[in-house]
Coordinates of C-alpha atoms in Angstrom, one line a residue:
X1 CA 0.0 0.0 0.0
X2 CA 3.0 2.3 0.8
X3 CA 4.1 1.6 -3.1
X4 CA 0.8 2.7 -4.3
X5 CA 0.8 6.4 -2.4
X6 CA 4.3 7.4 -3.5
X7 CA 3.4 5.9 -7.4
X8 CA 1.4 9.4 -8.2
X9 CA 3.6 11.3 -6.5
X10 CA 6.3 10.2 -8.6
X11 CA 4.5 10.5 -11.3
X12 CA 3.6 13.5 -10.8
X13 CA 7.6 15.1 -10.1
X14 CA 8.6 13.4 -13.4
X15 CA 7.4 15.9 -15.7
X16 CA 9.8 18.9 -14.7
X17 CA 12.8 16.4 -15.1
X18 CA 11.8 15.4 -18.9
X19 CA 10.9 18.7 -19.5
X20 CA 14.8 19.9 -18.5
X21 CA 15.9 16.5 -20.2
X22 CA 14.0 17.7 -23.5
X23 CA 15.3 21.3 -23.3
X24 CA 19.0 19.8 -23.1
X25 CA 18.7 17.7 -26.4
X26 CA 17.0 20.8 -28.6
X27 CA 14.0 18.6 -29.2
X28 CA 11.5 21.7 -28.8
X29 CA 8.5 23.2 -30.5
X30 CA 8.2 26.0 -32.2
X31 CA 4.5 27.6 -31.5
X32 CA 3.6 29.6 -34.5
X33 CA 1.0 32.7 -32.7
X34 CA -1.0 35.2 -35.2
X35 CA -1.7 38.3 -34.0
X36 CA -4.0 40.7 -36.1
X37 CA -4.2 44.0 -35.1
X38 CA -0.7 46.1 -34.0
X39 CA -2.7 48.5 -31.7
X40 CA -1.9 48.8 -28.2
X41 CA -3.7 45.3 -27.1
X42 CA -1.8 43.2 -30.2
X43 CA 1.5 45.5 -29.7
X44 CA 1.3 44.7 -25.7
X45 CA 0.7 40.7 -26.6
X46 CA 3.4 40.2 -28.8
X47 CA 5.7 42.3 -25.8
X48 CA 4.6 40.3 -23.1
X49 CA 4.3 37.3 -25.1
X50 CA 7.9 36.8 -26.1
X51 CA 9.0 37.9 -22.6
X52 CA 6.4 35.0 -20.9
X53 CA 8.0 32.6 -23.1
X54 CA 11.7 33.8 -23.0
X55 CA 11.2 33.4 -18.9
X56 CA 9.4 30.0 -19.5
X57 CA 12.1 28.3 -22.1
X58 CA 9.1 28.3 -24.9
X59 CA 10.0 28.7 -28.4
X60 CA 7.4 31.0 -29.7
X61 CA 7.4 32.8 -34.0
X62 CA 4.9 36.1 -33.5
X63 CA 3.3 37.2 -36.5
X64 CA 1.5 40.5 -36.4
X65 CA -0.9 41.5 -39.6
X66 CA -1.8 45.1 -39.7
X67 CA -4.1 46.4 -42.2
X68 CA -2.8 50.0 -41.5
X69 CA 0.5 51.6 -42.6
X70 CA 1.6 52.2 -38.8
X71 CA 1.9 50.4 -35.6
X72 CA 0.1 51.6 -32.3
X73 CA -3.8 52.0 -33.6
X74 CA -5.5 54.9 -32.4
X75 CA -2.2 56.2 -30.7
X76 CA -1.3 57.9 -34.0
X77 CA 0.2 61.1 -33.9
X78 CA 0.1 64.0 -37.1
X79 CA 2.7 66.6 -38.4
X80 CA 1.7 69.8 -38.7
X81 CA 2.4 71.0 -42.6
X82 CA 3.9 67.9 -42.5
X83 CA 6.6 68.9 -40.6
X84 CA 7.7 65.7 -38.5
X85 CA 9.3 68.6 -35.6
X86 CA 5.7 69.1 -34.8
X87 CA 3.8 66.1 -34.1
X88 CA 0.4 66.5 -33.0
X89 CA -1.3 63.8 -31.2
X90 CA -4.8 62.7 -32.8
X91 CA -5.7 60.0 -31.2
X92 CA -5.1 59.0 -27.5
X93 CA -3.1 61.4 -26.1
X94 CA -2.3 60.6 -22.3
X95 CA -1.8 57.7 -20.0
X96 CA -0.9 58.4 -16.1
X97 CA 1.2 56.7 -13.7
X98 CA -0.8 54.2 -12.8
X99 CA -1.0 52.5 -15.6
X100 CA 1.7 50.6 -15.0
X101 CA 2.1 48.9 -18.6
X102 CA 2.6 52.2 -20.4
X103 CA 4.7 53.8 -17.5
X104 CA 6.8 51.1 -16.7
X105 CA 7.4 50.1 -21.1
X106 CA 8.0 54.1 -21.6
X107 CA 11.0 53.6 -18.8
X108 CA 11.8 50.6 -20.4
X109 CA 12.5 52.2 -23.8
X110 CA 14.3 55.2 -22.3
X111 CA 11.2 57.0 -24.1
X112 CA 11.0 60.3 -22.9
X113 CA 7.8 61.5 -20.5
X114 CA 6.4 65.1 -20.8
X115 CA 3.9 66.7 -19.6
X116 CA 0.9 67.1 -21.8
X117 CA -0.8 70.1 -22.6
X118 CA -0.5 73.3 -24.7
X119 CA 2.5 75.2 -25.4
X120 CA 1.0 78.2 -23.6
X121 CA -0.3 78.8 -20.2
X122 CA -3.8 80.1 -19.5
X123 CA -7.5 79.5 -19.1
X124 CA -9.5 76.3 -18.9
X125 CA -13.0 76.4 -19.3
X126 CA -16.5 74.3 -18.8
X127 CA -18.6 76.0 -21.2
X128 CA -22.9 74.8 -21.3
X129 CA -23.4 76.8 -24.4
X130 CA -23.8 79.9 -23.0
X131 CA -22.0 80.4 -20.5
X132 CA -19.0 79.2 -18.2
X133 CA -20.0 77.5 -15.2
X134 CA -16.3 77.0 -14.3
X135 CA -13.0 78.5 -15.1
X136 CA -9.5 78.0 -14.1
X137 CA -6.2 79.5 -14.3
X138 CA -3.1 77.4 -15.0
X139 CA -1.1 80.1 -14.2
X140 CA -2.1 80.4 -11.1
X141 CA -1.1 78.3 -7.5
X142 CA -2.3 74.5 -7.6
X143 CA -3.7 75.7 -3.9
X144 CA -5.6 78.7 -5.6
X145 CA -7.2 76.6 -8.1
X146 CA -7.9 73.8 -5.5
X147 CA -9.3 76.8 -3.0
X148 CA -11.8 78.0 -5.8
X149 CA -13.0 74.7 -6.6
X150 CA -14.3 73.8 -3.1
X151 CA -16.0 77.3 -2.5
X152 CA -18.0 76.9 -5.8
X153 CA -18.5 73.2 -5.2
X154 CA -17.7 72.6 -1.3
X155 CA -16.6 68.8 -0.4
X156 CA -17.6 66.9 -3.7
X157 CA -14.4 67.6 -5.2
X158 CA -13.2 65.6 -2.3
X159 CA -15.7 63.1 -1.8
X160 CA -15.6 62.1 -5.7
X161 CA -11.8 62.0 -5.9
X162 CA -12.0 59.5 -3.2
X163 CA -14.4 57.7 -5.3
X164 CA -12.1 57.3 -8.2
X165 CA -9.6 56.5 -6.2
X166 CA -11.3 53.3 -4.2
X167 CA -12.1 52.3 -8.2
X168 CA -9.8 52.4 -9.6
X169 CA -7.5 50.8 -6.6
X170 CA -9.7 47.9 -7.0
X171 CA -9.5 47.8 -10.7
X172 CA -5.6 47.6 -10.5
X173 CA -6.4 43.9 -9.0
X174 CA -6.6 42.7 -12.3
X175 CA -2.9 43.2 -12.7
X176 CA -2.1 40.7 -9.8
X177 CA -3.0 36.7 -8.6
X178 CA -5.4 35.5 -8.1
X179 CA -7.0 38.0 -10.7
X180 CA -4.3 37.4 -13.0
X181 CA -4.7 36.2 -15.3
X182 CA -8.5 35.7 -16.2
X183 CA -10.6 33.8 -18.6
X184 CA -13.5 35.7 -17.9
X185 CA -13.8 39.2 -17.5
X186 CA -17.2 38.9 -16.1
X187 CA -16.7 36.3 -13.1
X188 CA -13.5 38.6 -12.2
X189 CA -15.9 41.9 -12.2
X190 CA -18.3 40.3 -10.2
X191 CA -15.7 39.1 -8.1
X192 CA -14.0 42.2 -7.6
X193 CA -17.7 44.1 -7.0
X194 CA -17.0 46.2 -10.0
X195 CA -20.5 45.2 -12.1
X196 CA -22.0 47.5 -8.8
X197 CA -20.6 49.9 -11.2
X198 CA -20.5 48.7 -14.3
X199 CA -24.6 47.7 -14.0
X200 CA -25.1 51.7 -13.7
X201 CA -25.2 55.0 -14.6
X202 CA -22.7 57.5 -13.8
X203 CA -25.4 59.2 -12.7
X204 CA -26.6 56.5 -11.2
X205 CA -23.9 55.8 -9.3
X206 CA -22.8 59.5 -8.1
X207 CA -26.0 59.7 -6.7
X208 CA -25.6 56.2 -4.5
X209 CA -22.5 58.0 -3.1
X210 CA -24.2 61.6 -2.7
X211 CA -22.3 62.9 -5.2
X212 CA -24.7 63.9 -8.1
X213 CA -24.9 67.9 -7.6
X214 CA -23.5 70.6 -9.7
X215 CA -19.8 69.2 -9.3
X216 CA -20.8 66.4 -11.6
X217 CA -22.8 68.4 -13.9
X218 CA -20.0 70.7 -14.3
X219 CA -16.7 68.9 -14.2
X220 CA -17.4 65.3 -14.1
X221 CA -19.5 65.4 -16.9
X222 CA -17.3 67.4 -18.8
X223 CA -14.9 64.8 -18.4
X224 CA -17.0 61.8 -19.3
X225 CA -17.5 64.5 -22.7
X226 CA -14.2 64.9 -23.5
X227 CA -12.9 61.3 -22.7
X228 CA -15.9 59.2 -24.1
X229 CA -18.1 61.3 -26.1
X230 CA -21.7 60.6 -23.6
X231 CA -23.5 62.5 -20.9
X232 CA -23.6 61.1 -17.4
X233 CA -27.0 59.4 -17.8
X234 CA -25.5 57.0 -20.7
X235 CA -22.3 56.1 -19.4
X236 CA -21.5 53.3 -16.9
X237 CA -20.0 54.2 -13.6
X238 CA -16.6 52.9 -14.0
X239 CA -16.3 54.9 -17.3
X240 CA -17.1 57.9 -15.4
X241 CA -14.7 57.0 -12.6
X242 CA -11.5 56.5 -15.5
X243 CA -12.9 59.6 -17.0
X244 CA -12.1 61.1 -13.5
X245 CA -8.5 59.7 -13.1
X246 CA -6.1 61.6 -15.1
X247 CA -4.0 62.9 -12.3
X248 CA -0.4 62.3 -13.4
X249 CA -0.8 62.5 -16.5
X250 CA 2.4 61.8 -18.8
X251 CA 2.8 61.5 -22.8
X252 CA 6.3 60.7 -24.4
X253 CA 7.8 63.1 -27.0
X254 CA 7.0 62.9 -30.1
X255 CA 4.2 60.4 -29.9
X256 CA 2.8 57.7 -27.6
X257 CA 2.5 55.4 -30.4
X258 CA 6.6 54.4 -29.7
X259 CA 5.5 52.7 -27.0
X260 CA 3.8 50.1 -29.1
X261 CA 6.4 50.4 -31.9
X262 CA 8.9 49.4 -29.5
X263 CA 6.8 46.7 -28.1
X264 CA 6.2 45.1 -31.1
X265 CA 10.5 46.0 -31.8
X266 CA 11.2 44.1 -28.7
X267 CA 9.0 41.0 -29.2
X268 CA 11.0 40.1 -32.6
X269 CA 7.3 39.6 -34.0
X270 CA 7.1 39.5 -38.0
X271 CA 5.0 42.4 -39.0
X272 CA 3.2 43.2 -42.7
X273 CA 1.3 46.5 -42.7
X274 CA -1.0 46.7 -45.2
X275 CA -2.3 43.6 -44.2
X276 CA -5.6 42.6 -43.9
X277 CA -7.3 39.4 -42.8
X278 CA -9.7 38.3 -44.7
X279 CA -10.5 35.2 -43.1
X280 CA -9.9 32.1 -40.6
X281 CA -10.3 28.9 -41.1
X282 CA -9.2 25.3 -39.6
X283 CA -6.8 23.3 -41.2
X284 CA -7.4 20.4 -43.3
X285 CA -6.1 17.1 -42.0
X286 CA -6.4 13.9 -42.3
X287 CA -8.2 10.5 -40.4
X288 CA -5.1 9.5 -39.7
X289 CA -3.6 12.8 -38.4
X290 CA -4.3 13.4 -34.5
X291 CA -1.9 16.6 -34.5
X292 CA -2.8 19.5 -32.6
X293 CA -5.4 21.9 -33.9
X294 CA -3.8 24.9 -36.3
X295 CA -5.3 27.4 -38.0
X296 CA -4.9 29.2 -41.7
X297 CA -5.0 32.9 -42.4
X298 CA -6.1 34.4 -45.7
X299 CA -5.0 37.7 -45.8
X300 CA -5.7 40.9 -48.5
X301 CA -4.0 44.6 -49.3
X302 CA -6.5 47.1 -48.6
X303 CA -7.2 49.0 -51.6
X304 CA -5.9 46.9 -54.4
X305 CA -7.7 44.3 -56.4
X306 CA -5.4 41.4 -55.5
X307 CA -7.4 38.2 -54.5
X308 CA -6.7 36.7 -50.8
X309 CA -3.6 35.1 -50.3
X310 CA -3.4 32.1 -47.9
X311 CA -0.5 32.6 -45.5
X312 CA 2.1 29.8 -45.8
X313 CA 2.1 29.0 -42.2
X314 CA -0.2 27.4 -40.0
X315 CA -0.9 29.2 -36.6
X316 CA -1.4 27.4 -32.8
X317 CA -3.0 30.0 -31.7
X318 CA -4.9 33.3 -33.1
X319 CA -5.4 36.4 -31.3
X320 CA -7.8 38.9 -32.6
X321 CA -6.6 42.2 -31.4
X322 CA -9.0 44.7 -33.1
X323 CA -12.7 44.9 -32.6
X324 CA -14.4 41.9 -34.9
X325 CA -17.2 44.4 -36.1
X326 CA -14.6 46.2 -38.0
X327 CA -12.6 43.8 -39.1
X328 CA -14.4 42.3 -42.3
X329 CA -12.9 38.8 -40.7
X330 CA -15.1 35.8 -42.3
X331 CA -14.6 32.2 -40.4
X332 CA -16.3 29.2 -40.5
X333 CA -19.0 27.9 -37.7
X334 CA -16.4 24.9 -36.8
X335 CA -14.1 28.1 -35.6
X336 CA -15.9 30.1 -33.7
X337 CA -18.9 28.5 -31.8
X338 CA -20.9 31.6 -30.5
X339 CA -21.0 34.8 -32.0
X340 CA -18.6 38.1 -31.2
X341 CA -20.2 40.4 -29.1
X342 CA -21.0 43.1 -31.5
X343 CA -21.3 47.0 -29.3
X344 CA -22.3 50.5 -30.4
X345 CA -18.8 52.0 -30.8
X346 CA -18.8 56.2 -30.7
X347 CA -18.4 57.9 -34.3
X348 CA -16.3 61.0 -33.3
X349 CA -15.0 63.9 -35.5
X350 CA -11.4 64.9 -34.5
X351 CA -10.2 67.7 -36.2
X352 CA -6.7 69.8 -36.1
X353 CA -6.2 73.1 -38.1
X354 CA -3.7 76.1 -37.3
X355 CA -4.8 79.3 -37.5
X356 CA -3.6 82.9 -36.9
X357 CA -6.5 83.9 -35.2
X358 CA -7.4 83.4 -31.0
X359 CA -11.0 82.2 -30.1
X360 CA -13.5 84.9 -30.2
X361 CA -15.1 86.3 -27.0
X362 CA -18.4 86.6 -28.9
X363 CA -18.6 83.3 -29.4
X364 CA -18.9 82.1 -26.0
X365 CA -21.1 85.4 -25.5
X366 CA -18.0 87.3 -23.6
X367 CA -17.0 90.9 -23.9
X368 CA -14.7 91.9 -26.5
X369 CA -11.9 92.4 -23.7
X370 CA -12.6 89.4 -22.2
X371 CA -10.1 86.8 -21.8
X372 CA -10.8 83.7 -23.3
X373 CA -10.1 80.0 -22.4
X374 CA -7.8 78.7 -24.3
X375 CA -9.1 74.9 -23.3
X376 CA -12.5 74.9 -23.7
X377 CA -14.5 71.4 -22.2
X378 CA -18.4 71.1 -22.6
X379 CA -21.5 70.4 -20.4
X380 CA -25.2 70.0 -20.8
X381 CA -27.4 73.7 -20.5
X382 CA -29.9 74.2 -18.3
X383 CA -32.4 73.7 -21.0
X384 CA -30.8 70.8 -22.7
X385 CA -31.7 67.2 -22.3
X386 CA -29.2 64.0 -21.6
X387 CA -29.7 62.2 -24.9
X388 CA -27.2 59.7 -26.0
X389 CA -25.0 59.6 -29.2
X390 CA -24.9 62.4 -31.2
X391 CA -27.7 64.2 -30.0
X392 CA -26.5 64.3 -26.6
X393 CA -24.3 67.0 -27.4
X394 CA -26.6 69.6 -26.0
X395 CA -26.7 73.5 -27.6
X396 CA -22.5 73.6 -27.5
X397 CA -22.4 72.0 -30.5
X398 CA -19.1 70.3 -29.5
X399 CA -17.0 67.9 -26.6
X400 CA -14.2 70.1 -26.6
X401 CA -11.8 72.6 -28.2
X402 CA -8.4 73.1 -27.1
X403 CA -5.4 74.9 -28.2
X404 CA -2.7 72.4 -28.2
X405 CA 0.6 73.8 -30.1
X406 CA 2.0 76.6 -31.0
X407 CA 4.1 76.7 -34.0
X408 CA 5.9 78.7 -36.5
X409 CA 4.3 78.9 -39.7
X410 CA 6.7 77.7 -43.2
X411 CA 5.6 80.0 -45.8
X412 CA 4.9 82.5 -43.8
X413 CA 7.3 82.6 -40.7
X414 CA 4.4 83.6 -38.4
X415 CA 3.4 82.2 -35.2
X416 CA 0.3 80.1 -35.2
X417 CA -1.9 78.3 -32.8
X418 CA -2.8 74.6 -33.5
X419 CA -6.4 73.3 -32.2
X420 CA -7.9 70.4 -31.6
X421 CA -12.0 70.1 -31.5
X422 CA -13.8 66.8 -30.7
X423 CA -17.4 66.7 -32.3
X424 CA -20.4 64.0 -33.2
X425 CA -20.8 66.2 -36.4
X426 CA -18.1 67.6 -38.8
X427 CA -16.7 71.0 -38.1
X428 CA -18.1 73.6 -40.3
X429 CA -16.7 76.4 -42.0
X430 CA -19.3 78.3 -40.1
X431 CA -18.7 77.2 -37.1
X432 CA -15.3 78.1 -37.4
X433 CA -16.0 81.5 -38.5
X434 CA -18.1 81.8 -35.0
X435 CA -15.6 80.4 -33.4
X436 CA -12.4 82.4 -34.8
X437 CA -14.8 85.9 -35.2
X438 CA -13.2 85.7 -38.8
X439 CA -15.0 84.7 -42.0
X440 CA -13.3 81.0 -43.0
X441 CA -14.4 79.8 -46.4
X442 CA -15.7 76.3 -47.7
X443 CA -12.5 75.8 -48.9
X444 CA -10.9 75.7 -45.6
X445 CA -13.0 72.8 -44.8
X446 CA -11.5 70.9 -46.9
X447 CA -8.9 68.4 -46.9
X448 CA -6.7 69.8 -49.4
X449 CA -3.8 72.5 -48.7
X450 CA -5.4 76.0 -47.8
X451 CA -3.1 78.8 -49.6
X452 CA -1.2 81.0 -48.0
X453 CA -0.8 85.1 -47.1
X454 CA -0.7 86.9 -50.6
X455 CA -1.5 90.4 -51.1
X456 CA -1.7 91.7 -47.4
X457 CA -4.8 88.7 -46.9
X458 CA -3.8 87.0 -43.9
X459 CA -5.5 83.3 -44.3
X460 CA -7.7 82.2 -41.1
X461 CA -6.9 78.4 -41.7
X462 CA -3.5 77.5 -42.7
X463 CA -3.4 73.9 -42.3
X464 CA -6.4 71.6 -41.6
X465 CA -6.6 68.1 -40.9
X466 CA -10.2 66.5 -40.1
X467 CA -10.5 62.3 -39.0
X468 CA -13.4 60.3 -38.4
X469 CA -12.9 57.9 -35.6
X470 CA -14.4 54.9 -34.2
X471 CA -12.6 54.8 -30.7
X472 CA -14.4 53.7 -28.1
X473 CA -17.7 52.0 -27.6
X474 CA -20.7 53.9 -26.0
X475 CA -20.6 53.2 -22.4
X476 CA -23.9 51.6 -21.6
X477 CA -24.7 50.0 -18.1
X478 CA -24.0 46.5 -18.2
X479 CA -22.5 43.5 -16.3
X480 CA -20.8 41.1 -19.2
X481 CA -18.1 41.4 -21.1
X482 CA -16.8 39.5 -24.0
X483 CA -14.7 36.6 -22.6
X484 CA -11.2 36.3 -24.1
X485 CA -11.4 33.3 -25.1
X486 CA -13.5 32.1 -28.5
X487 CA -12.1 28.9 -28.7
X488 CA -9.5 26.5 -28.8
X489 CA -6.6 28.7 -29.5
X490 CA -8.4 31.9 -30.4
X491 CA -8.1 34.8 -28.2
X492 CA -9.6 38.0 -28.1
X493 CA -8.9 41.3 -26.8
X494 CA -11.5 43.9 -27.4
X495 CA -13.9 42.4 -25.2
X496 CA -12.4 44.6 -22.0
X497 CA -13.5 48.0 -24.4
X498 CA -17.0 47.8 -23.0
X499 CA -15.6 47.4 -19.6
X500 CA -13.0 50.4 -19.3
X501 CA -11.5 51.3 -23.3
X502 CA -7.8 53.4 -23.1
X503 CA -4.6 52.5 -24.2
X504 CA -3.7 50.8 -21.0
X505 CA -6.6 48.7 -20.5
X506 CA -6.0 47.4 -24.1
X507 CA -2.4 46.7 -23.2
X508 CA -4.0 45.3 -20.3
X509 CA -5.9 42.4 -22.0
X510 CA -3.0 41.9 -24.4
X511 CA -0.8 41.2 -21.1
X512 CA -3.5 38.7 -19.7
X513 CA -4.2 37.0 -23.2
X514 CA 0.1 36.9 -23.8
X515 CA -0.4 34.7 -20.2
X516 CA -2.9 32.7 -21.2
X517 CA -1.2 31.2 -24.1
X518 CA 2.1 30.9 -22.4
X519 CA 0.3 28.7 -19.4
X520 CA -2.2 26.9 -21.9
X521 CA 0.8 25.5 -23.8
X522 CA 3.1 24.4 -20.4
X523 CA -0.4 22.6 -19.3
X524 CA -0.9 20.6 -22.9
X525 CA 3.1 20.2 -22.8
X526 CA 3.5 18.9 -19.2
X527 CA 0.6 16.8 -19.8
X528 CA 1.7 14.9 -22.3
X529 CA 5.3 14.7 -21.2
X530 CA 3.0 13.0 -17.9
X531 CA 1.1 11.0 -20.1
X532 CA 4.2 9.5 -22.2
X533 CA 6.1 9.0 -19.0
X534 CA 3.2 6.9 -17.3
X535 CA 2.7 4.8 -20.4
X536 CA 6.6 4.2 -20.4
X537 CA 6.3 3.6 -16.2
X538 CA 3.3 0.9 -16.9
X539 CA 5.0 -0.8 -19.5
X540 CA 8.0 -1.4 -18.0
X541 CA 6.6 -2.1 -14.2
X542 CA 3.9 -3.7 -15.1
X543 CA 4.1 -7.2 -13.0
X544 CA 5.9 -5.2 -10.4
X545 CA 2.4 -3.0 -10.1
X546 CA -0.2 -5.9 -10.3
X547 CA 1.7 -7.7 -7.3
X548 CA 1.2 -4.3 -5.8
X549 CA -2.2 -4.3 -6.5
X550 CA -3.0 -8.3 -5.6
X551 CA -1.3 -7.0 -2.5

């Protein structure tokens, strides 16, 4: 009986000694991972990937398929008159200290950190569309500002900055075991109590906490504006808690989006831009063939005529990085079982121009004299009502308009001020006449090159540059996420967008879907190194384990 208690402990010790043993004679596997989408969640997997399976003696090939020219998604910076000394962030333009995957890889990469904001020093301003309910001096003391802010608004300031803080501390458990890594987002927020938050409003949930007086009409709700594009009544509480968390903010020189360049740099991943997968499909085998599963890519070059291509090697493992709504991806039922979770991402107009001119006071109904914002963030008026999408804008018109560069002007060696306006609507050359108290033309609208001073006529837009992005989803209240698993070897990022979407978040998910991998192939390995060293310890102590047994 003694022989038959220390038989599966022994068995169960042999692995790690064949494993070394295997390691020693070369006889490894190569695991061949696809990765489509180079954003910050397929940039971050590849990084952590190859690091996981550098620590864990795994031999891993990355391939990353990008059907963009550039690495790093929506972290995608713009040169004004193409000037690559002035880069203008267009996409997501901040991360703070505690997001420890984008602070701790920016130190990595000796990137350096600066402090984001505009090349100028003055007002900030929460305007309702007629007037504004709050301003604030960056010019002045921190203790000033902070002093102004509690007589207007007494202790919410405090009480909500609490608030965030408490959520997001709890949120960081994600990073750590036994929350780390997770196979379902869902059990770990209902673990961590965060679907309290998730499953409502902001408003909802500022008002559980006593919090939902002018202080969140005015800032927080600016905030959840400028950040996601919704009102407090259609966005979830821990979107309105991340809205509120920006303290520390940091944003490397020259771009954010080297962070994921150098990720993807570091992780020794193959990488095509211009790449575009057009569909996934299991590989054929045969009766005979009891091989693991693999998987076949067909991939495309956006904007040519060029039939899909199937990739010449066979993938382990998939990991969709980009949301599946926009990524044209076709795959048969035998690959995915249950469908994607599809989600109402935000259409948001993003649009840069330089211009001579300041904003007008008349615009934001301010005497001529007046000193204007040059910030300028956006809450509901009196008379306007919380709608969502595009309509929830309210009589501002706009999220935000902020002057973020100053810079020096080609053609005509002037100094110019660079802006950045978030909209659900495309900026109008009417607007921006209102807005500059100058006359802009339709031409200025436009994406081509405006023309320059000629004849004493000093241009009011000198450079313009409009987007249209997808980048988050709208916030609604929920309590389940997309899991990040789809199957067998597929992986999938996206679904923590619904849950909190920035660039960390998505680095976030890339980290935990990297892990996943790296343990799901030591389990199937040490399992079958068990499995063949059993068979070998029943076939060659067979009689010695019957007597055993008869014993």
């Amino acid at each position: 009986m003694y022989l038959l208690r220390l038989f599966p402990l022994a068995c169960s010790l042999l692995p790690f000694t064949a494993v070394n043993g295997a390691e020693a004679t070369g006889s490894r596997d190569v695991k061949q991972v696809a990765i489509i989408g180079a954003g910050a969640a397929g940039s971050s997997t590849a990084y952590h990937l190859h690091k996981y399976a550098k620590e864990e003696g795994m031999d891993v090939n990355i391939t990353i398929f990008e059907k963009t020219s550039h690495i790093g998604g929506r972290t995608l910076t713009v040169n004004v008159y193409d000037d690559p000394l002035n880069p203008v962030e267009l996409g997501a333009s901040i991360f703070v200290k505690v997001n420890h995957i984008l602070y701790n890889a920016s130190k990595a990469f000796n990137l350096r950190l600066v402090d984001p904001g505009s090349d100028e020093e003055g007002l900030l301003g929460i305007w309702d569309g007629k007037t504004f309910v709050y301003t604030q001096d960056s010019e002045s003391s921190d203790w000033w500002n902070i002093a102004k802010l509690l007589w207007k608004y007494g202790t919410a300031p405090y009480y909500t900055r609490r608030l965030v803080q408490d959520t997001i501390a709890t949120f960081l458990k994600l990073y750590e075991a036994p929350h780390f890594p997770f196979r379902s987002l869902s059990i770990k927020a209902f673990e961590l109590g965060l679907i309290k938050i998730t499953g409502s409003t902001g408003e909802q949930f500022l008002s559980g906490n006593q919090l939902n007086g002018p202080f969140a009409h005015d800032i927080v709700q600016a905030s959840t504006r400028v950040n996601y594009a919704s009102n407090l009544a259609y966005i979830h509480g821990l979107g309105t808690m991340v809205a509120m968390a920006p303290e520390g903010a940091k944003a490397v020189a020259g771009g954010n989006w080297q962070i994921f360049s150098n990720m993807v740099a570091d992780s020794k991943a193959h990488i095509f831009l211009n790449s575009s997968v057009a569909s996934i499909t299991k590989e054929k085998s045969s009766a005979l063939d009891s091989g693991p599963l693999r998987y076949r890519i067909d991939t495309t070059r956006p904007g040519t005529a060029i039939e899909a291509e199937t990739y010449p090697v066979a993938f382990d493992d998939i990991v969709l990085a980009t949301p599946y709504q926009f990524s044209g991806i076709t795959y048969d039922d035998d690959v995915i079982a249950h469908p994607v979770d599809s989600i109402p991402y935000v259409k948001l107009h993003v649009t840069l121009f330089a211009s001579p001119f300041r904003f007008s006071p008349e615009f934001f109904n301010l005497k001529p004299s007046s000193k204007v914002p040059i910030s300028v963030l956006t809450t509901l008026g009196k008379d306007d009502e919380a709608k969502a999408g595009p309509d929830g804008v309210g009589s501002a018109g706009f999220y935000s308009a902020t002057l973020v560069k100053v810079v020096t002007n080609p053609k005509t060696q002037n100094a110019e001020y660079v802006y950045k306006i978030f909209s659900p609507h495309k900026v109008t050359s009417k607007f921006l006449s209102k807005l500059l108290g100058v006359q802009v033309p339709e031409t200025f609208t436009s994406p081509s090159p405006a023309s320059t001073e000629e004849d004493g006529v000093v241009d009011p837009i000198s450079w313009y540059h409009p987007t249209i992005f997808h980048p988050y989803p709208q916030k609604y209240p929920r309590v389940t996420f997309q899991d990040p698993i789809l199957g067998d070897g597929l992986y999938y990022t996206s679904g923590i967008e619904s849950f909190i979407s920035t660039m960390e978040t998505s680095a976030l998910m890339g980290m935990n879907v990297a892990r996943l991998i790296t343990d799901d192939y030591l389990a199937k390995k040490y399992q079958k190194v068990l499995a063949g060293l059993q068979e070998k310890v029943m076939t060659n102590h067979s009689p010695t384990i019957s007597l055993v047994g008869e014993l």
